[in-house]
CSV table of C-alpha atoms in Angstrom, one decimal:
chain,number,residue,atom,x,y,z
M,1,UNK,CA,-7.0,8.9,2.8
M,2,UNK,CA,-10.4,9.1,1.0
M,3,UNK,CA,-13.4,9.6,3.2
M,4,UNK,CA,-16.7,8.1,2.3
M,5,UNK,CA,-18.8,11.1,3.2
M,6,UNK,CA,-18.4,13.0,0.0
M,7,UNK,CA,-19.9,11.7,-3.3
M,8,UNK,CA,-17.8,13.8,-5.6
M,9,UNK,CA,-14.3,12.4,-5.8
M,10,UNK,CA,-11.4,11.6,-3.5
M,11,UNK,CA,-8.5,13.3,-1.8
M,12,UNK,CA,-6.0,10.8,-3.0
M,13,UNK,CA,-5.1,9.9,-6.5
M,14,UNK,CA,-4.7,6.1,-6.8
M,15,UNK,CA,-1.1,6.0,-7.9
M,16,UNK,CA,1.3,4.3,-5.5
M,17,UNK,CA,4.9,5.2,-6.0
M,18,UNK,CA,6.4,2.1,-7.6
M,19,UNK,CA,9.5,0.7,-5.8
M,20,UNK,CA,12.9,0.6,-7.6
M,21,UNK,CA,13.4,-3.1,-8.3
M,22,UNK,CA,17.0,-4.3,-8.1
M,23,UNK,CA,18.6,-7.5,-9.5
M,24,UNK,CA,20.5,-9.8,-7.2
M,25,UNK,CA,23.8,-8.1,-8.1
M,26,UNK,CA,22.3,-4.6,-7.6
M,27,UNK,CA,20.8,-5.7,-4.3
M,28,UNK,CA,24.2,-6.8,-3.0
M,29,UNK,CA,25.8,-3.6,-4.2
M,30,UNK,CA,23.0,-1.6,-2.4
M,31,UNK,CA,23.6,-3.6,0.8
M,32,UNK,CA,27.3,-2.7,0.6
M,33,UNK,CA,26.4,0.9,0.2
M,34,UNK,CA,24.2,0.8,3.2
M,35,UNK,CA,27.0,-0.7,5.3
M,36,UNK,CA,29.2,2.2,4.3
M,37,UNK,CA,26.7,4.9,5.3
M,38,UNK,CA,24.9,3.5,8.4
M,39,UNK,CA,25.9,5.2,11.6
M,40,UNK,CA,24.9,3.8,14.9
M,41,UNK,CA,23.5,5.8,17.8
M,42,UNK,CA,25.7,5.7,20.9
M,43,UNK,CA,22.9,4.4,23.1
M,44,UNK,CA,20.6,1.8,21.5
M,45,UNK,CA,18.2,1.9,24.5
M,46,UNK,CA,17.2,5.4,23.5
M,47,UNK,CA,15.9,4.3,20.1
M,48,UNK,CA,12.4,4.5,18.8
M,49,UNK,CA,10.1,1.6,19.7
M,50,UNK,CA,8.9,-0.5,16.8
M,51,UNK,CA,5.7,-1.7,18.3
M,52,UNK,CA,3.8,1.6,17.6
M,53,UNK,CA,4.6,1.2,13.9
M,54,UNK,CA,3.4,-2.4,14.0
M,55,UNK,CA,0.2,-1.4,15.8
M,56,UNK,CA,-0.5,1.3,13.3
M,57,UNK,CA,0.1,-1.0,10.3
M,58,UNK,CA,-2.1,-3.8,11.9
M,59,UNK,CA,-4.9,-1.3,12.6
M,60,UNK,CA,-5.0,0.0,9.0
M,61,UNK,CA,-4.9,-3.6,7.7
M,62,UNK,CA,-7.8,-4.5,10.0
M,63,UNK,CA,-9.8,-1.4,8.8
M,64,UNK,CA,-9.1,-2.4,5.2
M,65,UNK,CA,-10.2,-5.9,5.8
M,66,UNK,CA,-13.5,-4.8,7.4
M,67,UNK,CA,-14.2,-2.2,4.7
M,68,UNK,CA,-13.3,-4.5,1.8
M,69,UNK,CA,-15.4,-7.4,3.3
M,70,UNK,CA,-18.4,-5.1,3.4
M,71,UNK,CA,-17.8,-3.8,-0.1
M,72,UNK,CA,-17.6,-7.3,-1.5
M,73,UNK,CA,-21.2,-7.9,-0.6
M,74,UNK,CA,-22.4,-5.1,-3.0
M,75,UNK,CA,-19.7,-4.6,-5.6
M,76,UNK,CA,-17.9,-6.6,-8.2
M,77,UNK,CA,-14.8,-8.3,-6.7
M,78,UNK,CA,-11.4,-6.8,-7.4
M,79,UNK,CA,-8.3,-9.2,-7.4
M,80,UNK,CA,-6.2,-7.0,-5.1
M,81,UNK,CA,-9.0,-6.7,-2.7
M,82,UNK,CA,-9.5,-10.5,-2.8
M,83,UNK,CA,-5.8,-11.0,-1.9
M,84,UNK,CA,-6.2,-8.8,1.1
M,85,UNK,CA,-9.4,-10.3,2.3
M,86,UNK,CA,-8.6,-14.0,1.7
M,87,UNK,CA,-5.2,-13.8,3.3
M,88,UNK,CA,-6.0,-11.6,6.3
M,89,UNK,CA,-5.3,-14.5,8.6
M,90,UNK,CA,-1.8,-14.8,7.2
M,91,UNK,CA,-1.2,-11.1,8.1
M,92,UNK,CA,-2.7,-11.6,11.6
M,93,UNK,CA,-0.3,-14.6,12.1
M,94,UNK,CA,2.7,-12.3,11.2
M,95,UNK,CA,1.6,-9.6,13.6
M,96,UNK,CA,1.2,-12.2,16.4
M,97,UNK,CA,4.6,-13.7,15.7
M,98,UNK,CA,6.4,-10.4,15.9
M,99,UNK,CA,4.7,-9.5,19.2
M,100,UNK,CA,5.7,-12.9,20.6
M,101,UNK,CA,9.3,-13.0,19.3
M,102,UNK,CA,10.3,-9.4,20.1
M,103,UNK,CA,10.7,-8.9,23.8
M,104,UNK,CA,11.1,-5.3,24.9
M,105,UNK,CA,14.5,-5.8,26.6
M,106,UNK,CA,15.9,-7.6,23.6
M,107,UNK,CA,14.6,-5.0,21.2
M,108,UNK,CA,16.2,-2.1,23.1
M,109,UNK,CA,19.6,-3.9,23.0
M,110,UNK,CA,19.6,-4.0,19.2
M,111,UNK,CA,21.9,-1.4,17.6
M,112,UNK,CA,19.9,1.7,16.3
M,113,UNK,CA,20.6,4.0,13.5
M,114,UNK,CA,21.6,7.6,14.4
M,115,UNK,CA,20.3,9.3,11.3
M,116,UNK,CA,18.5,8.9,8.0
M,117,UNK,CA,15.0,7.7,7.2
M,118,UNK,CA,15.1,5.0,9.9
M,119,UNK,CA,16.8,7.0,12.6
M,120,UNK,CA,16.2,5.5,16.0
M,121,UNK,CA,15.1,2.2,14.5
M,122,UNK,CA,17.2,-1.0,14.6
M,123,UNK,CA,19.9,-1.1,11.9
M,124,UNK,CA,18.6,-4.6,11.0
M,125,UNK,CA,15.1,-3.2,10.5
M,126,UNK,CA,16.4,-0.7,8.0
M,127,UNK,CA,18.2,-3.5,6.2
M,128,UNK,CA,15.1,-5.6,6.0
M,129,UNK,CA,12.9,-2.7,4.9
M,130,UNK,CA,15.2,-1.9,2.0
M,131,UNK,CA,15.2,-5.5,0.9
M,132,UNK,CA,11.4,-5.6,0.9
M,133,UNK,CA,11.2,-2.3,-1.0
M,134,UNK,CA,13.7,-3.2,-3.7
M,135,UNK,CA,12.3,-6.7,-4.3
M,136,UNK,CA,8.7,-5.6,-4.2
M,137,UNK,CA,8.4,-8.2,-1.4
M,138,UNK,CA,9.5,-11.1,-3.5
M,139,UNK,CA,12.7,-12.8,-2.4
M,140,UNK,CA,13.9,-16.2,-1.4
M,141,UNK,CA,16.5,-17.5,1.1
M,142,UNK,CA,19.4,-17.3,-1.3
M,143,UNK,CA,18.5,-13.7,-2.1
M,144,UNK,CA,18.4,-12.9,1.6
M,145,UNK,CA,21.7,-14.7,2.3
M,146,UNK,CA,23.5,-12.8,-0.6
M,147,UNK,CA,22.1,-9.5,0.5
M,148,UNK,CA,23.0,-9.8,4.2
M,149,UNK,CA,26.4,-11.3,3.3
M,150,UNK,CA,27.2,-8.3,1.1
M,151,UNK,CA,26.3,-6.0,4.0
M,152,UNK,CA,28.5,-7.9,6.4
M,153,UNK,CA,31.5,-7.6,4.1
M,154,UNK,CA,31.4,-4.0,5.1
M,155,UNK,CA,30.1,-4.1,8.6
M,156,UNK,CA,29.5,-7.2,10.7
M,157,UNK,CA,26.0,-7.6,12.4
M,158,UNK,CA,26.1,-8.9,15.9
M,159,UNK,CA,24.5,-12.2,16.8
M,160,UNK,CA,21.4,-10.5,18.2
M,161,UNK,CA,20.8,-8.7,14.9
M,162,UNK,CA,21.2,-11.9,12.9
M,163,UNK,CA,18.7,-13.6,15.1
M,164,UNK,CA,16.3,-10.7,14.6
M,165,UNK,CA,16.3,-10.8,10.8
M,166,UNK,CA,13.2,-13.0,10.4
M,167,UNK,CA,11.3,-10.7,12.9
M,168,UNK,CA,12.4,-7.6,11.1
M,169,UNK,CA,11.5,-9.1,7.7
M,170,UNK,CA,8.0,-9.8,9.1
M,171,UNK,CA,7.6,-6.2,10.3
M,172,UNK,CA,9.0,-4.9,6.9
M,173,UNK,CA,6.5,-7.0,5.0
M,174,UNK,CA,3.6,-5.9,7.1
M,175,UNK,CA,4.6,-2.3,6.7
M,176,UNK,CA,4.9,-2.6,2.9
M,177,UNK,CA,1.5,-4.4,2.8
M,178,UNK,CA,0.0,-1.6,4.8
M,179,UNK,CA,1.3,0.9,2.1
M,180,UNK,CA,-0.4,-1.1,-0.6
M,181,UNK,CA,-3.6,-1.6,1.4
M,182,UNK,CA,-3.9,2.1,1.8
M,183,UNK,CA,-4.0,2.4,-2.0
M,184,UNK,CA,-6.4,-0.5,-2.5
M,185,UNK,CA,-8.7,1.0,0.2
M,186,UNK,CA,-8.5,4.4,-1.4
M,187,UNK,CA,-9.5,3.0,-4.8
M,188,UNK,CA,-12.3,1.0,-3.2
M,189,UNK,CA,-13.7,4.0,-1.5
M,190,UNK,CA,-13.5,6.0,-4.7
M,191,UNK,CA,-15.5,3.3,-6.5
M,192,UNK,CA,-18.1,3.4,-3.7
M,193,UNK,CA,-18.3,7.2,-4.1
M,194,UNK,CA,-18.8,6.8,-7.8
M,195,UNK,CA,-21.6,4.3,-7.2
M,196,UNK,CA,-23.3,6.6,-4.8
M,197,UNK,CA,-23.0,9.4,-7.3
M,198,UNK,CA,-24.5,7.2,-9.9
M,199,UNK,CA,-27.6,6.7,-7.7
M,200,UNK,CA,-27.9,10.5,-7.4
M,201,UNK,CA,-27.6,10.9,-11.1
M,202,UNK,CA,-30.3,8.3,-11.7
M,203,UNK,CA,-32.6,10.1,-9.3
M,204,UNK,CA,-32.0,13.5,-10.8
M,205,UNK,CA,-33.3,12.8,-14.2
M,206,UNK,CA,-32.9,15.9,-16.4
M,207,UNK,CA,-30.6,17.5,-13.7
M,208,UNK,CA,-27.9,14.8,-14.0
M,209,UNK,CA,-25.5,17.1,-16.0
M,210,UNK,CA,-25.6,19.7,-13.1
M,211,UNK,CA,-24.6,17.0,-10.7
M,212,UNK,CA,-21.6,16.1,-12.8
M,213,UNK,CA,-20.7,19.8,-13.1
M,214,UNK,CA,-20.9,20.2,-9.3
M,215,UNK,CA,-18.5,17.3,-8.9
M,216,UNK,CA,-16.0,18.7,-11.5
M,217,UNK,CA,-16.2,22.2,-10.0
M,218,UNK,CA,-15.5,20.8,-6.5
M,219,UNK,CA,-12.5,18.9,-7.8
M,220,UNK,CA,-11.2,21.9,-9.6
M,221,UNK,CA,-11.6,24.2,-6.6
M,222,UNK,CA,-9.6,21.7,-4.5
M,223,UNK,CA,-7.0,21.4,-7.3
M,224,UNK,CA,-7.4,17.6,-7.2
M,225,UNK,CA,-7.7,15.5,-10.3
M,226,UNK,CA,-10.5,12.9,-10.3
M,227,UNK,CA,-9.0,9.5,-9.3
M,228,UNK,CA,-9.0,7.0,-12.1
M,229,UNK,CA,-10.9,4.4,-9.9
M,230,UNK,CA,-13.7,6.9,-9.4
M,231,UNK,CA,-13.8,7.9,-13.1
M,232,UNK,CA,-13.7,4.4,-14.4
M,233,UNK,CA,-16.4,3.2,-12.1
M,234,UNK,CA,-18.7,6.1,-13.0
M,235,UNK,CA,-18.1,5.7,-16.7
M,236,UNK,CA,-18.9,2.0,-16.5
M,237,UNK,CA,-22.1,2.8,-14.5
M,238,UNK,CA,-23.2,5.6,-17.0
M,239,UNK,CA,-22.5,3.3,-20.0
M,240,UNK,CA,-25.2,0.9,-18.8
M,241,UNK,CA,-27.8,3.6,-18.1
M,242,UNK,CA,-30.7,4.7,-20.3
M,243,UNK,CA,-30.5,7.8,-22.6
M,244,UNK,CA,-31.4,10.2,-19.8
M,245,UNK,CA,-27.9,9.7,-18.5
M,246,UNK,CA,-26.4,11.0,-21.8
M,247,UNK,CA,-25.8,14.5,-20.6
M,248,UNK,CA,-23.9,13.3,-17.6
M,249,UNK,CA,-21.8,11.0,-19.8
M,250,UNK,CA,-21.0,13.9,-22.2
M,251,UNK,CA,-20.2,16.2,-19.3
M,252,UNK,CA,-17.7,13.8,-17.8
M,253,UNK,CA,-16.1,13.2,-21.2
M,254,UNK,CA,-15.7,17.0,-21.8
M,255,UNK,CA,-14.1,17.4,-18.4
M,256,UNK,CA,-11.5,14.6,-19.1
M,257,UNK,CA,-10.7,16.2,-22.4
M,258,UNK,CA,-10.1,19.6,-20.8
M,259,UNK,CA,-7.4,18.0,-18.6
M,260,UNK,CA,-5.9,16.1,-21.5
M,261,UNK,CA,-7.4,12.8,-20.4
M,262,UNK,CA,-9.8,10.4,-22.0
M,263,UNK,CA,-11.8,7.4,-20.8
M,264,UNK,CA,-9.3,5.1,-22.5
M,265,UNK,CA,-6.4,6.7,-20.7
M,266,UNK,CA,-8.2,6.5,-17.4
M,267,UNK,CA,-9.1,2.9,-17.9
M,268,UNK,CA,-5.5,2.0,-18.8
M,269,UNK,CA,-4.2,3.9,-15.8
M,270,UNK,CA,-6.6,2.1,-13.5
M,271,UNK,CA,-5.8,-1.3,-14.9
M,272,UNK,CA,-2.1,-0.7,-14.5
M,273,UNK,CA,-2.5,0.4,-10.9
M,274,UNK,CA,-4.7,-2.6,-10.1
M,275,UNK,CA,-2.3,-5.1,-11.8
M,276,UNK,CA,0.7,-3.6,-10.0
M,277,UNK,CA,-1.1,-3.8,-6.6
M,278,UNK,CA,-2.3,-7.3,-7.3
M,279,UNK,CA,1.2,-8.5,-8.1
M,280,UNK,CA,2.9,-6.7,-5.2
M,281,UNK,CA,0.3,-7.9,-2.6
M,282,UNK,CA,0.6,-11.5,-4.0
M,283,UNK,CA,4.4,-11.3,-3.7
M,284,UNK,CA,4.2,-10.1,0.0
M,285,UNK,CA,1.7,-12.8,1.0
M,286,UNK,CA,3.7,-15.5,-0.6
M,287,UNK,CA,6.9,-14.3,1.1
M,288,UNK,CA,5.1,-14.1,4.5
M,289,UNK,CA,4.1,-17.8,4.0
M,290,UNK,CA,7.7,-18.6,3.1
M,291,UNK,CA,9.1,-17.0,6.2
M,292,UNK,CA,6.5,-18.8,8.3
M,293,UNK,CA,7.6,-22.1,6.7
C-alpha cells in the first residue's frame, strides 16, 4: 500500500487485476467444476475462522472511509471515492449482520475445504467468493439459484450450508469491496503525493526540474513505474502553472517517453482504471442492498 510520507511516487501501480466475468451458462459450468474438485477436511471444527478476515476487511474499509473523507475536503471528488464514502453505512450494516448471524458454534460445524485457495474455510464461502469474483459482484436471485443448483447436481450442500449462503455472500462482497478499496485508496494517496510534490515544485522556482529528476531517479532505483494516478494528477497540476513550471513539465514528458509512455496513454490508463473501479464498487453496493432486502 502507498504510504503518504514520500512525495515522489507510490509503491503500488494502480491496476487491479480484472476478474474473469462469466455468463450464466459459464457460471453454472464453473459451479459444476468446483463440485468435482472440492475436497472436504475430515474435521470441520479445525478449520480457519472467518472472523479475522472480516475484521481485516472492515478495518481497511474504515481506514479508506476516513482517508477519503479527509481528502474530499481538499481535492476534486472522484466517483469511485464517492461510492465508498456515500455508502459506508451500507458496508457497516453488512459487517454487523455477519457478526450477528454467524455464531461461533454454527460456523465450526460448516464443512471446510481441505486444500486449495480457500483451504480451511467453509466450502460454501469458497462457492460464494467465486460467484462474486466471476460476476464482478453483480448478480440476482435467479443467477444465484442457477449457480448453487449447478453445484448441487454434483455435490449436495447440507441444510446448514444452504442457510449460510446469504451470510457467506455478505462476507464475499465485503472482501471483494476491500480489494477494490485498496486500489482506490492507493490512487487517492498517489494523487495526494502528486499535489504535495506540486507545492514543492512551485516553491522551488528555477530548481523545479531537479525535483522532477529526483522523483524519477528514485522510481528508477526502486524499479517501480510511476503510477498513472500520480502522473495524471501532476501533469494536470503542471498544466495550470506559470511558465516557470515549464522545465518540470518537459522533464516529466521526457521520462514518460523513455519508458514508452505518454501523457495520453497515462490519462487513458487512469480513466480506464477509475471507470472499472466505479462500476465494480457500484455493482457490489447494489448487490449488498439487494441481499439486505
